Coordinates of C-alpha atoms and ligand atoms in Angstrom, one line a residue:
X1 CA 0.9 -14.2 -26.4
X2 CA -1.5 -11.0 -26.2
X3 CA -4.0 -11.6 -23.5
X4 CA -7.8 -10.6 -24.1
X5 CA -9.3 -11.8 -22.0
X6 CA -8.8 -11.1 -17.8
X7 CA -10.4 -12.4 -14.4
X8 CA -9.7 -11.6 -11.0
X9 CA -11.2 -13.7 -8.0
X10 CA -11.8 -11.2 -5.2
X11 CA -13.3 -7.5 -5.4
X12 CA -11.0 -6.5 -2.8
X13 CA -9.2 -3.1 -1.6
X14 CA -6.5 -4.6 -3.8
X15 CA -8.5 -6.4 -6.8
X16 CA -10.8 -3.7 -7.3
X17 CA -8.5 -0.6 -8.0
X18 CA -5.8 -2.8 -9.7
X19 CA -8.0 -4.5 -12.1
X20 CA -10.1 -0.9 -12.4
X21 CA -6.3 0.4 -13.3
X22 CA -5.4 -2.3 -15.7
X23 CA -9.1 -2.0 -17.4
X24 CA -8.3 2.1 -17.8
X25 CA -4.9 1.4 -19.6
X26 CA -5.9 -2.1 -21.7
X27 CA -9.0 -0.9 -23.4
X28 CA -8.5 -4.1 -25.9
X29 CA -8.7 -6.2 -22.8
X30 CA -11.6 -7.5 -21.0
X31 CA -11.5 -7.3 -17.3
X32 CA -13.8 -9.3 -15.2
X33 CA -13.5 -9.0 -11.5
X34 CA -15.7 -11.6 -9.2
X35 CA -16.3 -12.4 -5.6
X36 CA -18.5 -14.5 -3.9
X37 CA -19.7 -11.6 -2.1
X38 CA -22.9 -10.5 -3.8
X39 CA -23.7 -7.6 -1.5
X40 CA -20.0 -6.6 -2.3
X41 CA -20.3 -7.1 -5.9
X42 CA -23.8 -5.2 -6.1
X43 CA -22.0 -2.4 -4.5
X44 CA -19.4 -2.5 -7.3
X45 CA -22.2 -2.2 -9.7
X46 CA -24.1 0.3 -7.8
X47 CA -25.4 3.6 -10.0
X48 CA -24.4 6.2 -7.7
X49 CA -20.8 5.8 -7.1
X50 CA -20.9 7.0 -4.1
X51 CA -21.8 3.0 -2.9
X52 CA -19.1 2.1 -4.2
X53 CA -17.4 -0.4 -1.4
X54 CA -14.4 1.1 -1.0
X55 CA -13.5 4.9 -1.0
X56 CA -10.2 5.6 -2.6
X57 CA -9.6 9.0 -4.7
X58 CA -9.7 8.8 -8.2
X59 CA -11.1 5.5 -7.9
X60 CA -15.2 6.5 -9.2
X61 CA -14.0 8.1 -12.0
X62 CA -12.1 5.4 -13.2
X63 CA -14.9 3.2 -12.9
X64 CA -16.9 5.5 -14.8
X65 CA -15.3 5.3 -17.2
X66 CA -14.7 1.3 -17.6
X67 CA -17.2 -0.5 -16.2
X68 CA -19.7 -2.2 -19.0
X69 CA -17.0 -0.7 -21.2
X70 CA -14.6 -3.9 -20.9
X71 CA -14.7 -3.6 -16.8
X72 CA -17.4 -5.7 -15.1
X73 CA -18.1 -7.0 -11.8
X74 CA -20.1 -10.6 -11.5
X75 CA -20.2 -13.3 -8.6
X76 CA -20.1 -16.1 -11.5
X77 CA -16.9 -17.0 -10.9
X78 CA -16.9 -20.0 -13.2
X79 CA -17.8 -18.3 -16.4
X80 CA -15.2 -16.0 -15.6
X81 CA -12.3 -18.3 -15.0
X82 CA -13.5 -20.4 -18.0
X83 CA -13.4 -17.2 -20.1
X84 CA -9.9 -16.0 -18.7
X85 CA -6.2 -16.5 -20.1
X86 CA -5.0 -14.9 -17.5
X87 CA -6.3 -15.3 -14.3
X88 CA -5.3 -13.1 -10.7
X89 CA -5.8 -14.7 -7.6
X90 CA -6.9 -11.3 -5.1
X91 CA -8.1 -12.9 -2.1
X92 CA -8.1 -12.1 1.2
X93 CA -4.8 -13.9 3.4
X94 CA -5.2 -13.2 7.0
X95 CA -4.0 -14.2 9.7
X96 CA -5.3 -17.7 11.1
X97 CA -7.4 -17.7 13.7
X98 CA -7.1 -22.1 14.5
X99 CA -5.0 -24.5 14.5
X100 CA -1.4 -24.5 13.9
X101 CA 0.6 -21.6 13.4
X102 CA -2.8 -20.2 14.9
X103 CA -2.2 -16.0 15.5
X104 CA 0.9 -16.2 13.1
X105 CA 0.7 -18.0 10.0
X106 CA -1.1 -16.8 6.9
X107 CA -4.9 -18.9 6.5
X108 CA -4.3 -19.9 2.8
X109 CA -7.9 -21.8 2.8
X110 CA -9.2 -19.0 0.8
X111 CA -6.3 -19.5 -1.9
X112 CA -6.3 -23.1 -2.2
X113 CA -10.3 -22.7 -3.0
X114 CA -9.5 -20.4 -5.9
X115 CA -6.8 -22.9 -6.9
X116 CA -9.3 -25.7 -6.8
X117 CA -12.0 -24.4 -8.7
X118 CA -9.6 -23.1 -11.6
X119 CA -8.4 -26.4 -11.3
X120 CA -12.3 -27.8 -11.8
X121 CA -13.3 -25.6 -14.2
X122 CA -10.0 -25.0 -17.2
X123 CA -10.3 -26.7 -20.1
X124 CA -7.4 -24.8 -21.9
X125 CA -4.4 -23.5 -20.6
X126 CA -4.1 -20.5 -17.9
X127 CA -1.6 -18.4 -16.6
X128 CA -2.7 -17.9 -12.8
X129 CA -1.4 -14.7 -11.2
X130 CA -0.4 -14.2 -7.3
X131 CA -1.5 -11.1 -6.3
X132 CA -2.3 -11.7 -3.0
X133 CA 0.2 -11.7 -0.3
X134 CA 1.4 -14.9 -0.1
X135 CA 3.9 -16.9 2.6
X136 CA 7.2 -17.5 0.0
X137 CA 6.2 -21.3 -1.5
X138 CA 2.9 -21.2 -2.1
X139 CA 3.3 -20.8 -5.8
X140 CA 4.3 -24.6 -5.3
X141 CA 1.1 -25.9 -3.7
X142 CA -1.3 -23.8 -6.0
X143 CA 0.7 -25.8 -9.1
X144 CA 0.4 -29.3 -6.9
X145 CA -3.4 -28.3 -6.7
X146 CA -3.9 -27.3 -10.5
X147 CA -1.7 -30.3 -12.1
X148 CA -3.0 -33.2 -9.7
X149 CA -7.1 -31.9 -9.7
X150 CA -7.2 -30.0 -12.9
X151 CA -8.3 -31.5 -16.5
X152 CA -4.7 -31.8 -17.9
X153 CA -4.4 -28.3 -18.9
X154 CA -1.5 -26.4 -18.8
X155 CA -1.2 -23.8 -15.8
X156 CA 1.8 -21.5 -15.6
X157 CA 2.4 -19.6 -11.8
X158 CA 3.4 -16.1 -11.7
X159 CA 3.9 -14.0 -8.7
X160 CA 2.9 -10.8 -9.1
X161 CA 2.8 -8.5 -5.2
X162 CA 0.9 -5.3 -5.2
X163 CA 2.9 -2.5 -3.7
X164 CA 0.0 0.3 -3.8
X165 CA -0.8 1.7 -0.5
X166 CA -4.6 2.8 0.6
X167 CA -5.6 6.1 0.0
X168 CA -2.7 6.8 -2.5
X169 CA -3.8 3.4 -4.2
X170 CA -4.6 4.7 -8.1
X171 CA -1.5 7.2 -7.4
X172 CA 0.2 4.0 -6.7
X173 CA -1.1 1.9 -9.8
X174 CA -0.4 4.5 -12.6
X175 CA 3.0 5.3 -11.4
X176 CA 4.3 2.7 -9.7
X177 CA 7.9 2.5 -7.6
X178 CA 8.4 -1.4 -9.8
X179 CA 6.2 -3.9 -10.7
X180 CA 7.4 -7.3 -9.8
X181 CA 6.9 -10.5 -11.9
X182 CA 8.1 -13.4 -10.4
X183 CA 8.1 -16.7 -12.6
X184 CA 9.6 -19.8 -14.1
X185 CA 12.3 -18.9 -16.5
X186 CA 13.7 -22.1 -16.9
X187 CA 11.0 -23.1 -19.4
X188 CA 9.4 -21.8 -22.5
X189 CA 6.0 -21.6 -21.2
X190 CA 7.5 -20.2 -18.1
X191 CA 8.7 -17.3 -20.3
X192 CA 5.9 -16.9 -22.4
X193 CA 3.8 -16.4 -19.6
X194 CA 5.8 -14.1 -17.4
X195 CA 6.0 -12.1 -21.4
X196 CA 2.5 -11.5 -21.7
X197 CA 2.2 -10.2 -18.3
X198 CA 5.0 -7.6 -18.9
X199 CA 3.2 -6.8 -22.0
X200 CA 0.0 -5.6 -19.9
X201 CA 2.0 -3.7 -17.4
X202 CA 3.9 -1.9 -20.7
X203 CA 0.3 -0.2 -21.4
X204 CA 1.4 2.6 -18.8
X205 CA 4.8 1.4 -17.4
X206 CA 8.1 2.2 -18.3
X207 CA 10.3 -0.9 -19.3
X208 CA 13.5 -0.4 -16.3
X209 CA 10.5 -0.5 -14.0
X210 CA 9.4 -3.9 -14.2
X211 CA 11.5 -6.3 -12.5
X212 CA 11.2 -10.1 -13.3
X213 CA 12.9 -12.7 -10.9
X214 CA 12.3 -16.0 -9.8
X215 CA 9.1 -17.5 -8.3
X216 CA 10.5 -17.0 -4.7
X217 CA 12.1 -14.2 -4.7
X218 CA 8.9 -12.3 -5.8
X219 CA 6.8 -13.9 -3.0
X220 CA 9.1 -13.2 -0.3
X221 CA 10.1 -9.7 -1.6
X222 CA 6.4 -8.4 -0.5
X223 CA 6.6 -9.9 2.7
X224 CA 10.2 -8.0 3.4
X225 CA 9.3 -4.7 1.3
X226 CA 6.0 -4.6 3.9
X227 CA 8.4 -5.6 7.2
X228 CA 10.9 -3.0 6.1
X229 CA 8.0 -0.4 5.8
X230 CA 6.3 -1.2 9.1
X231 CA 10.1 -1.2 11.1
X232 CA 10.8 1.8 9.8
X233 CA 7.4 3.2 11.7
X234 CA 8.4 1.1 14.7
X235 CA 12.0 2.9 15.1
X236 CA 10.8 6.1 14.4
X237 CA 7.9 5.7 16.9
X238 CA 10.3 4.3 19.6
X239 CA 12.5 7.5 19.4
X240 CA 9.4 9.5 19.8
X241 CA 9.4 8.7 23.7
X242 CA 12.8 9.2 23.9
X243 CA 12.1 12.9 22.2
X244 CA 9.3 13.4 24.8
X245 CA 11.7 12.5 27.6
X246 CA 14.6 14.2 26.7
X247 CA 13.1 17.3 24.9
X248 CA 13.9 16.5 21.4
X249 CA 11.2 17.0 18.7
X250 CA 10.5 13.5 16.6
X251 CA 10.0 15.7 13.5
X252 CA 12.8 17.0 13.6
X253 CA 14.6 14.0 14.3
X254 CA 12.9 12.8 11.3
X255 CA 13.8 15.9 8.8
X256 CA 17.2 15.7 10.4
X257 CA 18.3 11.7 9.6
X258 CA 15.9 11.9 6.6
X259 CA 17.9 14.3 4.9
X260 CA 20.0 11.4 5.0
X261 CA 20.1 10.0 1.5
X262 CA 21.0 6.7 2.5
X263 CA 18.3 6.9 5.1
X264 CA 15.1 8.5 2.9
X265 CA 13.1 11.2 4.3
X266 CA 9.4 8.8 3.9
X267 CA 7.4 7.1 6.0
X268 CA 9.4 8.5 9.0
X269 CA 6.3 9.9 10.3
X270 CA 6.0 9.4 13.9
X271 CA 1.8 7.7 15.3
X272 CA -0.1 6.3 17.5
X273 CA 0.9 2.9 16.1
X274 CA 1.0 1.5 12.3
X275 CA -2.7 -0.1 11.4
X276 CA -3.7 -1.3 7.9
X277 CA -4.7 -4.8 7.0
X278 CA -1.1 -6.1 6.3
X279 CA 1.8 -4.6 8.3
X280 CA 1.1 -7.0 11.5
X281 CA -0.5 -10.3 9.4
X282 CA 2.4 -10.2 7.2
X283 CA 5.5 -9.4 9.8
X284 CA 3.8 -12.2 11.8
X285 CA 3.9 -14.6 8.9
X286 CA 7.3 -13.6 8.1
X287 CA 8.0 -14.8 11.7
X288 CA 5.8 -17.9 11.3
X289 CA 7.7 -18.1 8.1
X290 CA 11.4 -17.9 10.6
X291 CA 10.6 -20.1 13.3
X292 CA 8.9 -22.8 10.9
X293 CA 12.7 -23.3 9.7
X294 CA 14.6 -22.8 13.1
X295 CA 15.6 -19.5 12.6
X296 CA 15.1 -18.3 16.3
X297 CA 16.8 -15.0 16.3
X298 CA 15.5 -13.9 12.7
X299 CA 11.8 -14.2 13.9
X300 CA 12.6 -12.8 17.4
X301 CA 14.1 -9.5 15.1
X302 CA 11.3 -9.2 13.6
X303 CA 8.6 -9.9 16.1
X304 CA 9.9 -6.8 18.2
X305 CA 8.5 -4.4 15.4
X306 CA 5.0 -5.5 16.6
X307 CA 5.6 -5.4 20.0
X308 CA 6.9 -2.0 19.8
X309 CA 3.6 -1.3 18.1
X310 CA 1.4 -2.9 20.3
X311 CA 3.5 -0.5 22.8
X312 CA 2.8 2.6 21.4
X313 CA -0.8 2.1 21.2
X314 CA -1.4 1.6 24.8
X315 CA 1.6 4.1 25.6
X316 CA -1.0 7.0 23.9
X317 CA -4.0 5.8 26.2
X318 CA -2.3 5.2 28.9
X319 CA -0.8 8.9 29.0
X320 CA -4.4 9.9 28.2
X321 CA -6.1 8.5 31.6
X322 CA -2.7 9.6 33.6
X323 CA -3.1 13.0 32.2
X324 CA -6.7 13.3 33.3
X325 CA -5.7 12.7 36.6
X326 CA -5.4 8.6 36.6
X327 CA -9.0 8.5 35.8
X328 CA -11.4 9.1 32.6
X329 CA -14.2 7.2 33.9
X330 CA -17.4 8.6 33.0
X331 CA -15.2 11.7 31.3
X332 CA -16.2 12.3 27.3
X333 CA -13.4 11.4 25.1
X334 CA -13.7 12.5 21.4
X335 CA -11.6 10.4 18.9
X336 CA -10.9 12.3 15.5
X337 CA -10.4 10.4 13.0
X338 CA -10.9 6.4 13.2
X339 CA -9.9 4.9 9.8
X340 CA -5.7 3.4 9.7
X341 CA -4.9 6.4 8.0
X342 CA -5.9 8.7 6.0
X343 CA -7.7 9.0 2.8
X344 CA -9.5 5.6 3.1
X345 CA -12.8 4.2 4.9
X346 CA -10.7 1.3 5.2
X347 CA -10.5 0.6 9.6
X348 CA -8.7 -2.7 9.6
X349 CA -6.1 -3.2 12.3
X350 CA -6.6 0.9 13.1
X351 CA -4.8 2.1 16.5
X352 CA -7.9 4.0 17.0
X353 CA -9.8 0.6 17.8
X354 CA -6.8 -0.8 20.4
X355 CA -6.7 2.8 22.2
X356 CA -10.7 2.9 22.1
X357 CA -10.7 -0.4 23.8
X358 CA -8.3 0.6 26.4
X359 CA -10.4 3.4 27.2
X360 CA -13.3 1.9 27.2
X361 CA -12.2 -0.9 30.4
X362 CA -11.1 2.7 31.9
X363 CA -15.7 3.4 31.6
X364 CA -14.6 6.4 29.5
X365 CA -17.3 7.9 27.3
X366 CA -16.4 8.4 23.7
X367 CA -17.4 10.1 20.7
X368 CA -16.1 9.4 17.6
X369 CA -16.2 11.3 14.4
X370 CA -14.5 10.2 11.2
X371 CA -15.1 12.0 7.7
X372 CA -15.2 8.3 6.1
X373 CA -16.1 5.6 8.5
X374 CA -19.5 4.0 9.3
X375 CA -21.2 3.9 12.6
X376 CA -22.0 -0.1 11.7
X377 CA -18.0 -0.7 11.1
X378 CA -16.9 1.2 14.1
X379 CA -19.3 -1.1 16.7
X380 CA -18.1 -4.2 14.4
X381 CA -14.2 -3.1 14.7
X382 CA -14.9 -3.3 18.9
X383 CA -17.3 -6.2 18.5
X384 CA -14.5 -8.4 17.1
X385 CA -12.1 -7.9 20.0
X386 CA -14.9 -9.2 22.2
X387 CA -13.9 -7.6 24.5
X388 CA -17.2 -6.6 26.5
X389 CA -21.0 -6.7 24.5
X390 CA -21.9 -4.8 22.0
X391 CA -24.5 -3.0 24.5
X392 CA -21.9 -1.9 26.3
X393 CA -20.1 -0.6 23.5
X394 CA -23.1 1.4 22.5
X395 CA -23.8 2.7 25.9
X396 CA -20.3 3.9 26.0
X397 CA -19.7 5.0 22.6
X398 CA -21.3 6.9 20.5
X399 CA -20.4 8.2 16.6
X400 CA -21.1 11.5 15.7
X401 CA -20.8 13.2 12.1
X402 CA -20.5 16.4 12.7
X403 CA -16.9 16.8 14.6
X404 CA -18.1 19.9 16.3
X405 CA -20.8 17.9 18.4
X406 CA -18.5 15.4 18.8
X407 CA -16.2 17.7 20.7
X408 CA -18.8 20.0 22.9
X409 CA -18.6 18.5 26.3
X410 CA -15.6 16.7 25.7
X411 CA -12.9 16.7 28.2
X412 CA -10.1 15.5 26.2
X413 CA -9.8 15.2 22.1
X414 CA -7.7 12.5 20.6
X415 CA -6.8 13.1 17.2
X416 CA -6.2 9.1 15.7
X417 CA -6.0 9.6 12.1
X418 CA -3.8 12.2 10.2
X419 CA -7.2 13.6 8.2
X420 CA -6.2 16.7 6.3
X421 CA -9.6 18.9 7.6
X422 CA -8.3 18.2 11.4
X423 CA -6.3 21.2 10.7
X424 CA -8.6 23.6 9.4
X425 CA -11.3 23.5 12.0
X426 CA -12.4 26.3 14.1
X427 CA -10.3 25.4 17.2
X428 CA -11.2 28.3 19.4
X429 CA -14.6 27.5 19.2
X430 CA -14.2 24.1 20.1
X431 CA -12.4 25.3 23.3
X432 CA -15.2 27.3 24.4
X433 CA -17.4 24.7 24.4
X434 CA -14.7 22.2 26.2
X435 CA -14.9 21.5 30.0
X436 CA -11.8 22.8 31.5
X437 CA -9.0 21.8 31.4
X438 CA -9.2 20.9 27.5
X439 CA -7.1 18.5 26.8
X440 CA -5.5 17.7 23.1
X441 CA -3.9 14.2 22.1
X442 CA -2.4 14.5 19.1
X443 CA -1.0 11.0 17.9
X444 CA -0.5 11.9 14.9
X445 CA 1.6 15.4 15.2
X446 CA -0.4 16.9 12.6
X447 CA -1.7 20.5 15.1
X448 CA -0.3 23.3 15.5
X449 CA 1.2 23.1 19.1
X450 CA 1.8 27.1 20.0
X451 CA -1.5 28.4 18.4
X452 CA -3.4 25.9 20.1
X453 CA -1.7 26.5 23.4
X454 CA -2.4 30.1 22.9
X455 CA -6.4 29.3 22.6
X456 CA -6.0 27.7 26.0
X457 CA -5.7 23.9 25.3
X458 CA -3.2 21.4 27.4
X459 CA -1.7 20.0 24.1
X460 CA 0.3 16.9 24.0
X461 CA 1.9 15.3 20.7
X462 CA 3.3 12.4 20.0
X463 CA 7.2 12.5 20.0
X464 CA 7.5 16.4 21.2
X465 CA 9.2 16.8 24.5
X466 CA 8.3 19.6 27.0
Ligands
NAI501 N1 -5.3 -3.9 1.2 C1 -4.2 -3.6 0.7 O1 -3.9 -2.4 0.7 C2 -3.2 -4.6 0.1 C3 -3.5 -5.9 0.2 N2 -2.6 -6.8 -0.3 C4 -2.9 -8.3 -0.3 O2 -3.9 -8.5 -1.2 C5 -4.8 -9.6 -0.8 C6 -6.2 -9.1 -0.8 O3 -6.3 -8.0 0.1 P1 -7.6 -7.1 0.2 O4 -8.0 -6.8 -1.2 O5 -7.3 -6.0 1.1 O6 -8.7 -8.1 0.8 P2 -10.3 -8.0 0.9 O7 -10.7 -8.7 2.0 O8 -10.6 -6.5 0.7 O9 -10.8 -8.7 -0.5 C7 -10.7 -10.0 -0.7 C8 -12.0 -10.5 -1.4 O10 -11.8 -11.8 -1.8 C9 -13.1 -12.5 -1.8 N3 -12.9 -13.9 -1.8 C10 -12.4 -14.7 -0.8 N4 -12.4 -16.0 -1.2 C11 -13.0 -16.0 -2.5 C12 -13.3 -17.1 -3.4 N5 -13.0 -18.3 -3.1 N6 -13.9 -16.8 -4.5 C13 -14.2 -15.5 -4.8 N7 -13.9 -14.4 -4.0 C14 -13.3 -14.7 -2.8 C15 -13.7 -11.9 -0.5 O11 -15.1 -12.1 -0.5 C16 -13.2 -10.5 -0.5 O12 -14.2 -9.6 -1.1 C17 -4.2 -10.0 0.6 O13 -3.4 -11.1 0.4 C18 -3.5 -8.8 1.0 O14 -2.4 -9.1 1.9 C19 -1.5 -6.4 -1.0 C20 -1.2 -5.1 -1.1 C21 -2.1 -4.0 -0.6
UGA502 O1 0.6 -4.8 1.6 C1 -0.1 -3.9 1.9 O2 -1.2 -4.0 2.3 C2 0.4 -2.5 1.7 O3 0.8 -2.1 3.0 C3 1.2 -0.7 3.1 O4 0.2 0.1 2.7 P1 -1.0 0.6 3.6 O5 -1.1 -0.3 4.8 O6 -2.2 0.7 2.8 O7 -0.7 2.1 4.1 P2 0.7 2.8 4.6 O8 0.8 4.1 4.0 O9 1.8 1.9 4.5 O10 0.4 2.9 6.2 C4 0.3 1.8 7.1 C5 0.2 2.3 8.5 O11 1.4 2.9 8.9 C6 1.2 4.2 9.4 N1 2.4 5.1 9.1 C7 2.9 5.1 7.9 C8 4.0 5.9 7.6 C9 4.6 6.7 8.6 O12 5.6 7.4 8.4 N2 4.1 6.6 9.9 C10 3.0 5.8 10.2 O13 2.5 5.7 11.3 C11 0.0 4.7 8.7 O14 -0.7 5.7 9.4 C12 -0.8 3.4 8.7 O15 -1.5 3.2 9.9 C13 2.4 -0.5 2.2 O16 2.8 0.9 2.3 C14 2.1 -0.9 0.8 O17 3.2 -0.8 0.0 C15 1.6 -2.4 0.8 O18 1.2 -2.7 -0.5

């Protein structure tokens, strides 16, 4: 079966670049990505691409090149899905705030929607593609939902995880690790379908690296590939505070075990604490996904990878007011770098907004400058803890964009994200115009520690003993 003809519900950090990817590589096959968020989708079809809602490089070009070609963004969903053989579900998954499993499960309302209105609106036969993160299962209620509500058409579930990581993201889609097709192959449609999705991938991807299992495994290999990735973060982050007791270095802890070919030398990079949409919302519905079947001890395992987390974020600001001697209030903080990481405008579950927080009941003053990040997201990132009002916030905060003002004045810098031009600023001139002592943060291990103790600076980083 060759597909022409593609939609994708949700214009996501994840449905966006994917279905720009698979647009780029399938020129015989239409793409059509919608949302229900106009302002969203009117962003995706903005002229300069510089308003284009998400910021990932390599990303504008790409749509440059596709969109009105066979790439398009629309809100009608139901000409779309009505259009579509092959359908991706890319909706958002988070973490539900009511109810049961309320702070734990995942909050599938926005799935079972798309599930319904395929349902309403097929009148031939649809494959219907997981890409969204889904609790392992749920391929079985979005079937129950298409075969009891839909028009007696024929709907065949794949599960289909996306493994790219922000700001590496089209990296990530042209070369990927594996794709990973999960789907029925006890029957011929079953086959047939999970066939015509290899056949996309083959555009650009070797054979050996697209791996087809069942329905299951697929779903729950995200959630363990994602709780594998965060724990990974978590143990190296928990030896970094035995390092800055004992005297050891985390990095080279890191280059030492890493060098470890069982072990892996990646994402061994001690932080202030992972952040990113997923990590947390998935381990805590793998844990959801544990207790909900009596499984005590695995969920407890797990759950200690977000506790260490949680940890380390209030271990960095709490180091920070005990350094400034047990009190920052009133004292100008500058944060460098806001966004979960690098490369990405993207702020979702950032340390930078816990550590913020903490220093903000302290009645710190900060100033933050990220090369990416709006002022609007950073007040809405604090708004949603609700933790104090946004007046307060803005009477306490304040963004700069230039990192140079954001740092005269300042008593302390915290560096949150691991931005690349961190380490090519002019950092004896931002000493000068430091009060003294000038205090350095680095949670993120990214400075040079001797040529900025040479300029003058009090320089802690994350995982380095003294
Ligand atoms: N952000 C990431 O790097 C990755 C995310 N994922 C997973 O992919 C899924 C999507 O994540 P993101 O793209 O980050 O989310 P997102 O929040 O950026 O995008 C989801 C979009 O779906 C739209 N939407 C929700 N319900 C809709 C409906 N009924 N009809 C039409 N549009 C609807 C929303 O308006 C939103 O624009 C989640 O399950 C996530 O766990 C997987 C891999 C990587
Ligand atoms: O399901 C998802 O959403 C995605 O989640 C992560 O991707 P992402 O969150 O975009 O970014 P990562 O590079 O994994 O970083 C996550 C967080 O961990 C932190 N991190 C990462 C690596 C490391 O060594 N140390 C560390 O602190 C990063 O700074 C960041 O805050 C996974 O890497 C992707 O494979 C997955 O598809």
């Amino acid at each position: 079966m060759k597909i022409k003809n593609i939609c994708c519900i949700g214009a996501g950090y994840v449905g966006g670049p994917t279905m720009a990817v698979i647009a780029k590589q399938c020129p015989n096959i239409k793409v059509t990505i919608v949302d229900i968020n106009e302002e969203r989708i009117a962003a995706w079809n903005s002229k300069n691409l510089d308003n284009l809602p998400i910021f990932e490089p390599g990303l504008a070009e790409i749509i440059e090149e596709t969109r009105g070609k066979n790439l398009f963004f629309s809100t009608e969903v139901n000409k779309a899905i009505d259009e579509a053989e092959m359908i991706f579900i890319s909706v958002n998954t988070p973490t539900k705030t009511y109810g049961k499993g309320k702070g734990m499960a995942a909050d599938l309302k926005y799935i079972e929607l798309c599930a319904r209105q395929i349902a309403k609106v097929a009148k031939q036969d649809k494959i219907v593609v997981e890409k969204s993160t889904l609790p392992v299962r749920t391929a079985s209620a979005i079937k129950s939902i298409l075969d009891n509500v839909g028009n007696g058409v024929n709907f065949q579930i794949l599960s289909n995880p996306e493994f790219l990581a922000e700001g590496t993201a089209i990296q990530d889609l042209l070369s990927p690790d594996r794709v990973l097709i999960g789907g029925d192959t006890s029957t011929k449609e079953g086959e047939i379908a999970i066939q015509a999705l290899i056949e996309i991938y083959s555009n650009w991807v070797p054979k050996e690296r697209i791996l087809t299992t069942n329905v299951w495994s697929s779903e729950l290999s995200k959630l363990t590939a994602n709780a594998f990735l965060a724990q990974r973060v978590s143990s190296i982050n928990a030896m970094s505070e035995i390092c800055e007791k004992t005297g050891a270095d985390i990095r080279e802890v890191s280059k030492a075990i890493g060098m470890d070919s069982r072990i892996g030398s990646k994402f061994l990079n001690a932080s202030v604490g992972f952040g990113g949409s997923c990590f947390q919302k998935d381990i805590l519905n793998l844990v959801y996904i544990a207790k909900s079947y009596g499984l005590n001890e695995v969920a407890d395992y797990w759950e200690q990878v977000i506790i260490m987390n949680d940890y380390q974020k209030n271990r960095f600001s709490d180091n920070i007011v005990s350094t400034l001697y047990n009190t920052v209030s009133g004292k100008k903080i500058t944060f460098l770098g806001w966004a979960f990481k690098k490369d990405t405008n993207d702020t979702r579950e950032s340390a930078a907004i816990k550590v913020a927080d903490n220093l903000l009941n302290e009645q710190a003053k900060i100033a933050v400058y990220d090369p990416k990040v709006v002022e609007e997201r950073i007040f809405a990132d604090l708004d949603d803890l609700k933790t104090r009002p946004l007046e307060e916030n803005k009477s306490l905060l304040t963004v700069e964009s230039d990192p140079y003002l954001a740092c005269k004045n300042s008593h302390a810098i915290a560096i949150l994200t691991e931005w690349d031009e961190f380490k090519n600023y002019n950092w004896e001139k931002i000493y000068s115009n430091m009060q003294k002592p000038a205090f350095i943060f680095d949670g993120r291990g990214i400075l040079n520690k001797k040529e900025l103790e040479d300029i003058g600076f009090t320089f802690y980083k994350i995982g380095s003993g003294k």
